[in-house]
XYZ file of C-alpha atoms in Angstrom:
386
model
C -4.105 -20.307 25.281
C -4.626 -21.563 28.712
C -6.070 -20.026 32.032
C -5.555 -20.879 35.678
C -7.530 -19.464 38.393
C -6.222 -19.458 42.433
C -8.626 -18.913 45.153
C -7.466 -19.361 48.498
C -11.348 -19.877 49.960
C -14.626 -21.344 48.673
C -15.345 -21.155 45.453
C -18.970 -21.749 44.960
C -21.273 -21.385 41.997
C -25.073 -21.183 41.375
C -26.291 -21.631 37.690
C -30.485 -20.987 37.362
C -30.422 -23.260 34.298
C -28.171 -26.084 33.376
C -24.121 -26.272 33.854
C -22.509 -27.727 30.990
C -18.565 -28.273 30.884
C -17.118 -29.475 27.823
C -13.583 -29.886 27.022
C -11.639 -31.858 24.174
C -9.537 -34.307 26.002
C -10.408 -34.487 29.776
C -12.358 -33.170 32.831
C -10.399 -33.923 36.489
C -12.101 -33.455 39.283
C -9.934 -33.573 42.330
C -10.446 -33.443 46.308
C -10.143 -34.774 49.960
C -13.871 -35.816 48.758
C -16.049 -35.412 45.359
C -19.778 -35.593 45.827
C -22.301 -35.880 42.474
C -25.725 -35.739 44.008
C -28.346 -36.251 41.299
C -31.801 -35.491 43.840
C -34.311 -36.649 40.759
C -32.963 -38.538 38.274
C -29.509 -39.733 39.837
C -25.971 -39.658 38.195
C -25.689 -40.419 34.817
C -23.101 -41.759 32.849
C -22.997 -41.599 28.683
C -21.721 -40.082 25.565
C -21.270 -36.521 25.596
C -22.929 -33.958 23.612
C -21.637 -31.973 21.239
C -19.614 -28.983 22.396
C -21.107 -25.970 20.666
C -18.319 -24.523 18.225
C -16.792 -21.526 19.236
C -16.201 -18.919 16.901
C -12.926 -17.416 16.782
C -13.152 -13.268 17.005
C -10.135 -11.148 15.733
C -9.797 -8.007 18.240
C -7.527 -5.359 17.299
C -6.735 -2.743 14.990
C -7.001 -2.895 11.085
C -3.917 -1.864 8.897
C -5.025 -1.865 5.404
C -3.315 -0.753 2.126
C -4.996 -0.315 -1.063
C -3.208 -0.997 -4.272
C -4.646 0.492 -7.472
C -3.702 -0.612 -11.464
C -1.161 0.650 -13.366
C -2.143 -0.200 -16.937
C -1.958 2.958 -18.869
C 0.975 5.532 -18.988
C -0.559 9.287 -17.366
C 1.640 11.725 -19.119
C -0.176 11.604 -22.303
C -0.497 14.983 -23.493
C -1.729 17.519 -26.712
C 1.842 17.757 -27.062
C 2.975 13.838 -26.108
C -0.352 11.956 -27.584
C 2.285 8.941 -28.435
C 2.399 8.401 -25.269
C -1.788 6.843 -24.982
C -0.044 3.776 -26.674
C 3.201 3.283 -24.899
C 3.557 0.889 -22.397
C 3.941 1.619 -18.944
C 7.640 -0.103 -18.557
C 9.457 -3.033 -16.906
C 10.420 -1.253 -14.275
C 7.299 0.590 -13.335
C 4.697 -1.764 -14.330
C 4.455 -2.871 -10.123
C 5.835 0.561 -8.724
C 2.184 0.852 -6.560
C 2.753 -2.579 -5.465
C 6.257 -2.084 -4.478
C 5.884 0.890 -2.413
C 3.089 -0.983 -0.218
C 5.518 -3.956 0.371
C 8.118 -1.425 1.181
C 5.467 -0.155 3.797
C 4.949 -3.666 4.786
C 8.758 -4.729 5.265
C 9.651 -1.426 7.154
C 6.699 -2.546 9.377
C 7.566 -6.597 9.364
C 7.075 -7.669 13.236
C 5.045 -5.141 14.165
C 2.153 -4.754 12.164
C 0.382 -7.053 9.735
C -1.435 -5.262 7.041
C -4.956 -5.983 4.868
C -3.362 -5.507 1.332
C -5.830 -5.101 -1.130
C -4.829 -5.358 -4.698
C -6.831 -3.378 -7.952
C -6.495 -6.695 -9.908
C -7.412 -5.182 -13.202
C -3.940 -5.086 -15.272
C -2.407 -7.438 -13.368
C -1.286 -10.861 -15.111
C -1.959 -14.108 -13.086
C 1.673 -15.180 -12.644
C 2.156 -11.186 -11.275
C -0.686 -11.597 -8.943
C 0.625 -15.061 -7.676
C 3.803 -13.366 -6.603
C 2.198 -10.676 -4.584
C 0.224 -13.032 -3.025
C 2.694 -14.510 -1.690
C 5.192 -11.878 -0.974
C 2.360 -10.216 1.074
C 1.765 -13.646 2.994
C 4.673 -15.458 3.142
C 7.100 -12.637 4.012
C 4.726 -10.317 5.666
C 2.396 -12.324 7.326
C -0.192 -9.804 5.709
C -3.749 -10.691 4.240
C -4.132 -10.549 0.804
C -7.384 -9.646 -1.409
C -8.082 -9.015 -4.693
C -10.851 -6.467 -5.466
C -12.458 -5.589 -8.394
C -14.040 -2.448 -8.255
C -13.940 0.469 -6.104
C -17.355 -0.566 -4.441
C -15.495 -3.480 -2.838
C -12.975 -1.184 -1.817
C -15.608 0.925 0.251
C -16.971 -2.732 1.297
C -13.934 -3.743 3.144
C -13.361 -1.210 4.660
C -17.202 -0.177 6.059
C -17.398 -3.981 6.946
C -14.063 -6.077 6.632
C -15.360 -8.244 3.560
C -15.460 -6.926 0.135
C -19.069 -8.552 -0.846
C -20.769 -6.842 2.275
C -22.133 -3.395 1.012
C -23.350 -2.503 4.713
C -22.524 0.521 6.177
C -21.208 -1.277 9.213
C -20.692 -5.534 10.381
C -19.536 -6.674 13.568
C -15.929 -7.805 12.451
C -15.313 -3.990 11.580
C -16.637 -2.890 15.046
C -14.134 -5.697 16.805
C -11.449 -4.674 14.378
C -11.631 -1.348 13.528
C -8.855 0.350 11.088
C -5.962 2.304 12.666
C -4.292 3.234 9.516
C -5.259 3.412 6.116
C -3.041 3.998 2.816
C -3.886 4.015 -0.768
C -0.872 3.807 -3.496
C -2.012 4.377 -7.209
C -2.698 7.243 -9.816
C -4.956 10.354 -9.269
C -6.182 13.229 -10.459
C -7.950 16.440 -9.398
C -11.035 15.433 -6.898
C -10.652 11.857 -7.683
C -8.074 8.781 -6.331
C -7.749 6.946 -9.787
C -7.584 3.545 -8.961
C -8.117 2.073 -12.263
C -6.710 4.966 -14.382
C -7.315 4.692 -18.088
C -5.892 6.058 -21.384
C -5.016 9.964 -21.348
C -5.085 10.067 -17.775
C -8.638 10.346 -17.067
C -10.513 7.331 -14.946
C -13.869 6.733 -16.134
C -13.691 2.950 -14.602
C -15.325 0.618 -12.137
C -12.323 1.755 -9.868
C -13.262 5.416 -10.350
C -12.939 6.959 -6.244
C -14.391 10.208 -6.207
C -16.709 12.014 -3.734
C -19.561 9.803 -4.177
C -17.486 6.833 -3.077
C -15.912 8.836 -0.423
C -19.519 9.427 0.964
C -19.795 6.140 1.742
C -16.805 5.649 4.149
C -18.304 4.865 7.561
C -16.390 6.923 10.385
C -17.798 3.760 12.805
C -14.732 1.539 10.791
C -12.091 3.924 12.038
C -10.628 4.384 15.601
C -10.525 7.938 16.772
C -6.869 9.099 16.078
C -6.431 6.732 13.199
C -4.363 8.364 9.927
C -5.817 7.951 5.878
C -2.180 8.440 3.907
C -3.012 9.149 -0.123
C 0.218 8.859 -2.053
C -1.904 9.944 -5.352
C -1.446 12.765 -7.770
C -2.949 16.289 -6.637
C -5.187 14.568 -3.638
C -5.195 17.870 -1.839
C -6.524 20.011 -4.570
C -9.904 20.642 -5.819
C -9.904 22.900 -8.426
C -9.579 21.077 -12.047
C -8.060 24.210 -13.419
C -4.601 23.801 -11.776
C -2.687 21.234 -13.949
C 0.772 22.210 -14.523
C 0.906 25.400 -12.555
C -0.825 27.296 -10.176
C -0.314 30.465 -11.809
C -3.128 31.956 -14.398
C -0.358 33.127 -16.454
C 2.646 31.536 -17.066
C 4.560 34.509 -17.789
C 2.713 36.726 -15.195
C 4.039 37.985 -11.757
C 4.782 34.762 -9.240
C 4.122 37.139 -6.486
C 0.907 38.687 -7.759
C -1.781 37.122 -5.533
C -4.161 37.770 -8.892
C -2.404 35.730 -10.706
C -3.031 32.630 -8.838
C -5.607 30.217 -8.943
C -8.157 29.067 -5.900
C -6.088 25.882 -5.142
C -10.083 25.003 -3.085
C -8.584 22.040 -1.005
C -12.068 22.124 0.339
C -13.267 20.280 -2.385
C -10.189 18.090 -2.711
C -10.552 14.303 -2.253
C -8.841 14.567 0.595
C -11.187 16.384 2.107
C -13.847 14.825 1.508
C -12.655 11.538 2.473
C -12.036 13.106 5.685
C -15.200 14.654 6.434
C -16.745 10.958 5.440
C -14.125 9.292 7.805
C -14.244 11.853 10.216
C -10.571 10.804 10.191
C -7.426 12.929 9.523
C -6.041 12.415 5.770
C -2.442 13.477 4.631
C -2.110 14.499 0.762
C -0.387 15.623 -1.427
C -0.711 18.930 -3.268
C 1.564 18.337 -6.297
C 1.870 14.945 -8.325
C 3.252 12.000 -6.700
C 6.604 10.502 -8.071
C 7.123 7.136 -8.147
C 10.205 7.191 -10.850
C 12.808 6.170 -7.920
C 10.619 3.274 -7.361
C 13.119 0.610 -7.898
C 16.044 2.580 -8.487
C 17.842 5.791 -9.328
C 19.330 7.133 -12.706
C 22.503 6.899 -11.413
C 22.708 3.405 -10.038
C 21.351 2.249 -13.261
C 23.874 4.199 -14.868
C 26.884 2.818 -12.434
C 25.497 -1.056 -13.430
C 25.722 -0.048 -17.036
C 29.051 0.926 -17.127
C 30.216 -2.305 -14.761
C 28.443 -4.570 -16.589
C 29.833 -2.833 -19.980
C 33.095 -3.358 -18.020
C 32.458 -7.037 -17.410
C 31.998 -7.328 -21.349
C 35.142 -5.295 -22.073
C 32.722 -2.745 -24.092
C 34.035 0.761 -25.134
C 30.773 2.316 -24.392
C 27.339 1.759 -22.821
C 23.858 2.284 -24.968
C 22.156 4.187 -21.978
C 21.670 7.733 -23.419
C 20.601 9.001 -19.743
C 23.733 8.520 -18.570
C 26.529 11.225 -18.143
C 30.326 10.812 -18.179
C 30.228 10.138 -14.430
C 31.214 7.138 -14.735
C 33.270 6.676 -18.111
C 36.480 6.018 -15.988
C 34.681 2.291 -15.403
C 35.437 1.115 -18.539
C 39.103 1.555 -18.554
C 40.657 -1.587 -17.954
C 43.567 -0.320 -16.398
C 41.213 1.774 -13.870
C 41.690 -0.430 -10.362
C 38.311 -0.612 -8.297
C 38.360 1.048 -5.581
C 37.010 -0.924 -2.045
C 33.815 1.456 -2.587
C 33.154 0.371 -6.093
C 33.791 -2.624 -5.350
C 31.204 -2.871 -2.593
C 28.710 -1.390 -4.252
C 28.393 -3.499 -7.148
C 28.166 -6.605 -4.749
C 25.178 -4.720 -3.365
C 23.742 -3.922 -6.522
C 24.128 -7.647 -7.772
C 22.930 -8.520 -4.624
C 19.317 -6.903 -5.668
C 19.303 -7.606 -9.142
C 19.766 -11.392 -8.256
C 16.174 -10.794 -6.209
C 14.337 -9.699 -9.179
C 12.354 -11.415 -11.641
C 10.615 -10.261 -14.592
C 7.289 -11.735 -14.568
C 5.133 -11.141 -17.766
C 7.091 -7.975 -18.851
C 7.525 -6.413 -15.669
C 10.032 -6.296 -12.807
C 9.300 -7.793 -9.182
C 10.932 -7.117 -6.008
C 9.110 -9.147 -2.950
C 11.596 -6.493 -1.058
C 9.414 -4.130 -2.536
C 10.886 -0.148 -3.130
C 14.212 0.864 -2.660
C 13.324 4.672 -2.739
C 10.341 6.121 -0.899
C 7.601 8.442 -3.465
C 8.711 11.982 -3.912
C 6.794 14.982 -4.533
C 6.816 15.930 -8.389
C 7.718 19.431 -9.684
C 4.293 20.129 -10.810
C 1.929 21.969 -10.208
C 4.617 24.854 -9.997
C 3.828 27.001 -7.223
C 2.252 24.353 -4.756
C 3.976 22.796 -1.830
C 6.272 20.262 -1.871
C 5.008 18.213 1.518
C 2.296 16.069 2.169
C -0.579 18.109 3.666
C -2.946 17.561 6.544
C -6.385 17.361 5.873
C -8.846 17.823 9.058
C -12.531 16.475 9.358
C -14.705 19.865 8.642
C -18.127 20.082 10.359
C-alpha cells in the first residue's frame, strides 16, 4: 500500500510536541534548498529509534458459518429405537460440512467466510481436510470450537475465548451474514445433537444462549440463515404433524395446533440480534447432500456394466435403468457424458475415517422435509419483536 500526496502551494506543518518520521528503508528529502535548523541543541546525527509497531486492523464485514456435529442418527423413534445405535453413514457423516463449503464455493471471489467447526465427532484426519478445504480453496478462516459458549464468543467479540459482550475487532468488523448448518429441534439449534434426538450437550443453543447475542456484532440489514430442523416453531407438541388428530378434519381450524413461532428459536435469536432470521418451519433435509437416488442408481448399473454383472445389489433402485446392463445396449452421447461427469466427482472424493469428503462441498442444496404435515414448505422470515 502506498500513498502520494500533490500540492501545488506550501505545504507547511506545525507539531506542539515532537515530529518523528520513521520508515523501513529510506527518508529523501529533496529541494532547490534543504535547511535543518537545530536553535538549542544543533543537528544530530545517530541510530534511529525504534519505529513503534503498527498494528494491523481488519475493517469490513464478517461472514461467518457455523458448523455443528453429526454424531448420532435423529430419526430414532418408539417405533425405530434400532436406529440410537446405527451409524450415521458414509455419505452423510460431513453433510453439515458440505453444505457450508457449497456456500463457500458459490461465494469463492467474493466473500471470505469465518467457518467455525462443532469439532466434537469429528476425527483428526476429517478435521485436517476441512481445514484446508476452507483455507486453501476458499481463502476462508477456519476455527474449531468446542462448545456453544465459544460460539456466542465469536461472534459477540471475534475470538472464541473472549466471553465479553462486545471487543473492538467486532466493532471494526462487524457480521453481515450469519448461517448455522446442523441438527435441531423445537426451541433449540442442536449443535451437538445426541442419541434419540434430544441435545442435552455443551453445544446445546437454546434461548439462554440466544440471549446472549449482542445486536452491537451485527450491521443493521445483516441476515441470520438457520438451515436446522423446526427453527421457526415453538411449540414442542408439533412433531410429525400439525394436526391434533391425525384422522380429524385438515380444514378444521380446531384441529390444529398453536404452531407459537413466537417462542421459536428463531425468534428469539432475532429479538437478541435485533437482526432478521430466516427458518424453517418443517425439518431440514439434507439426504441430497452429496447426491440423488437416482444418480447413485445410474453409477450402479454402469459400474455393474463395467463388470459385465446381470444385476446390481442396490434395492433402492427401480428398473429405470435395467437397459444398462445389456451389452448389446449402445450408449447413447448423453449416457455417455454423464458418466464422465459422474466419474469426474467420484475421482474427488475420499473416504476419510468412514466417511465421504468432497472439498467441492454439496452437489444439491437442503430441502424442506415432509414433516410436520401441514406446515409450510419455505424458509420463513423472522422479524426483531419489541
Amino acid at each position: 500500500m502506498s500513498k502520494e500526496t500533490y500540492i501545488e502551494g506550501d505545504y507547511i506543518e506545525t507539531t506542539g510536541g515532537s515530529n518523528l518520521n520513521y520508515a523501513k528503508q529510506g527518508i529523501e528529502n529533496t529541494g532547490s534548498s534543504v535547511v535543518q535548523n537545530g536553535a538549542q541543541n544543533g543537528v544530530t546525527y545517530g541510530k534511529n529509534q525504534q519505529a513503534p509497531k503498527i498494528e494491523k486492523i481488519e475493517s469490513g464485514e464478517a461472514y461467518i458459518i457455523v458448523v455443528g456435529t453429526q454424531s448420532h442418527r435423529s430419526d430414532a423413534s418408539l417405533t425405530k429405537p434400532w436406529n440410537l445405535l446405527r451409524d450415521v453413514g458414509e455419505g452423510s457423516k460431513l453433510m453439515f460440512v458440505h453444505q457450508a463449503l457449497r456456500r463457500m464455493r458459490l461465494n469463492k471471489g467474493s466473500i471470505k467466510f469465518d467457518f467455525l467447526l462443532c469439532v466434537r465427532g469429528y476425527t483428526e484426519k476429517q478435521r485436517s481436510a476441512i481445514k484446508s478445504a476452507v483455507e486453501n480453496l476458499y481463502d476462508g478462516k477456519y476455527i474449531e470450537v468446542s462448545s456453544a459458549q465459544q460460539v456466542i464468543n465469536y461472534i459477540n467479540t471475534g475470538d472464541k475465548n473472549n466471553n465479553a459482550a462486545t471487543a473492538k475487532a467486532r466493532d471494526e468488523k462487524k457480521i453481515k451474514q450469519l448461517l448455522f448448518y446442523s441438527h435441531g429441534v423445537v426451541g433449540e439449534i442442536s449443535l451437538g445433537l445426541a442419541p434419540a434426538g434430544i441435545d442435552i450437550t455443551e453445544y446445546s443453543f437454546e434461548e439462554s444462549e440466544a440471549k446472549k447475542l449482542s445486536n452491537q456484532a451485527f450491521f443493521s440489514g445483516a441476515n441470520i440463515y438457520l438451515f436446522s430442523c423446526r427453527a421457526g416453531i415453538g411449540n414442542p407438541d408439533i412433531d410429525r404433524s400439525v394436526y391434533i388428530d391425525a384422522k380429524g378434519s385438515r380444514t378444521d381450524p380446531n384441529n390444529r395446533y398453536n404452531i407459537l413461532s413466537s417462542e421459536s428459536i428463531a425468534q428469539k435469536i432475532a429479538n437478541a440480534a435485533k437482526t432478521t432470521v430466516f427458518g424453517y418451519l418443517r425439518r431440514t433435509d439434507y439426504e441430497k447432500t452429496l447426491f440423488t437416488n437416482d444418480e447413485l442408481c445410474f453409477s450402479d448399473y454402469m459400474k455393474a456394466r463395467q463388470k459385465q454383472q446381470n444385476q446390481v445389489q442396490n434395492k433402492r433402485c427401480s428398473v429405470t435403468y435395467l437397459h444398462l446392463l445389456d451389452q448389446n445396449h449402445e450408449l447413447t452421447d448423453q449416457e455417455k457424458e454423464r458418466w464422465r461427469e459422474w466419474t469426474n466427482i467420484e475421482s474427488n472424493m475420499t473416504k476419510i475415517d468412514g466417511a465421504w469428503f468432497d472439498p467441492d462441498g454439496a452437489r444439491h442444496n437442503i430441502e424442506a422435509a415432509p414433516s410436520p404435515e401441514g406446515v409450510p414448505s419455505d424458509m420463513k422470515t423472522f422479524i426483531p419483536q419489541k
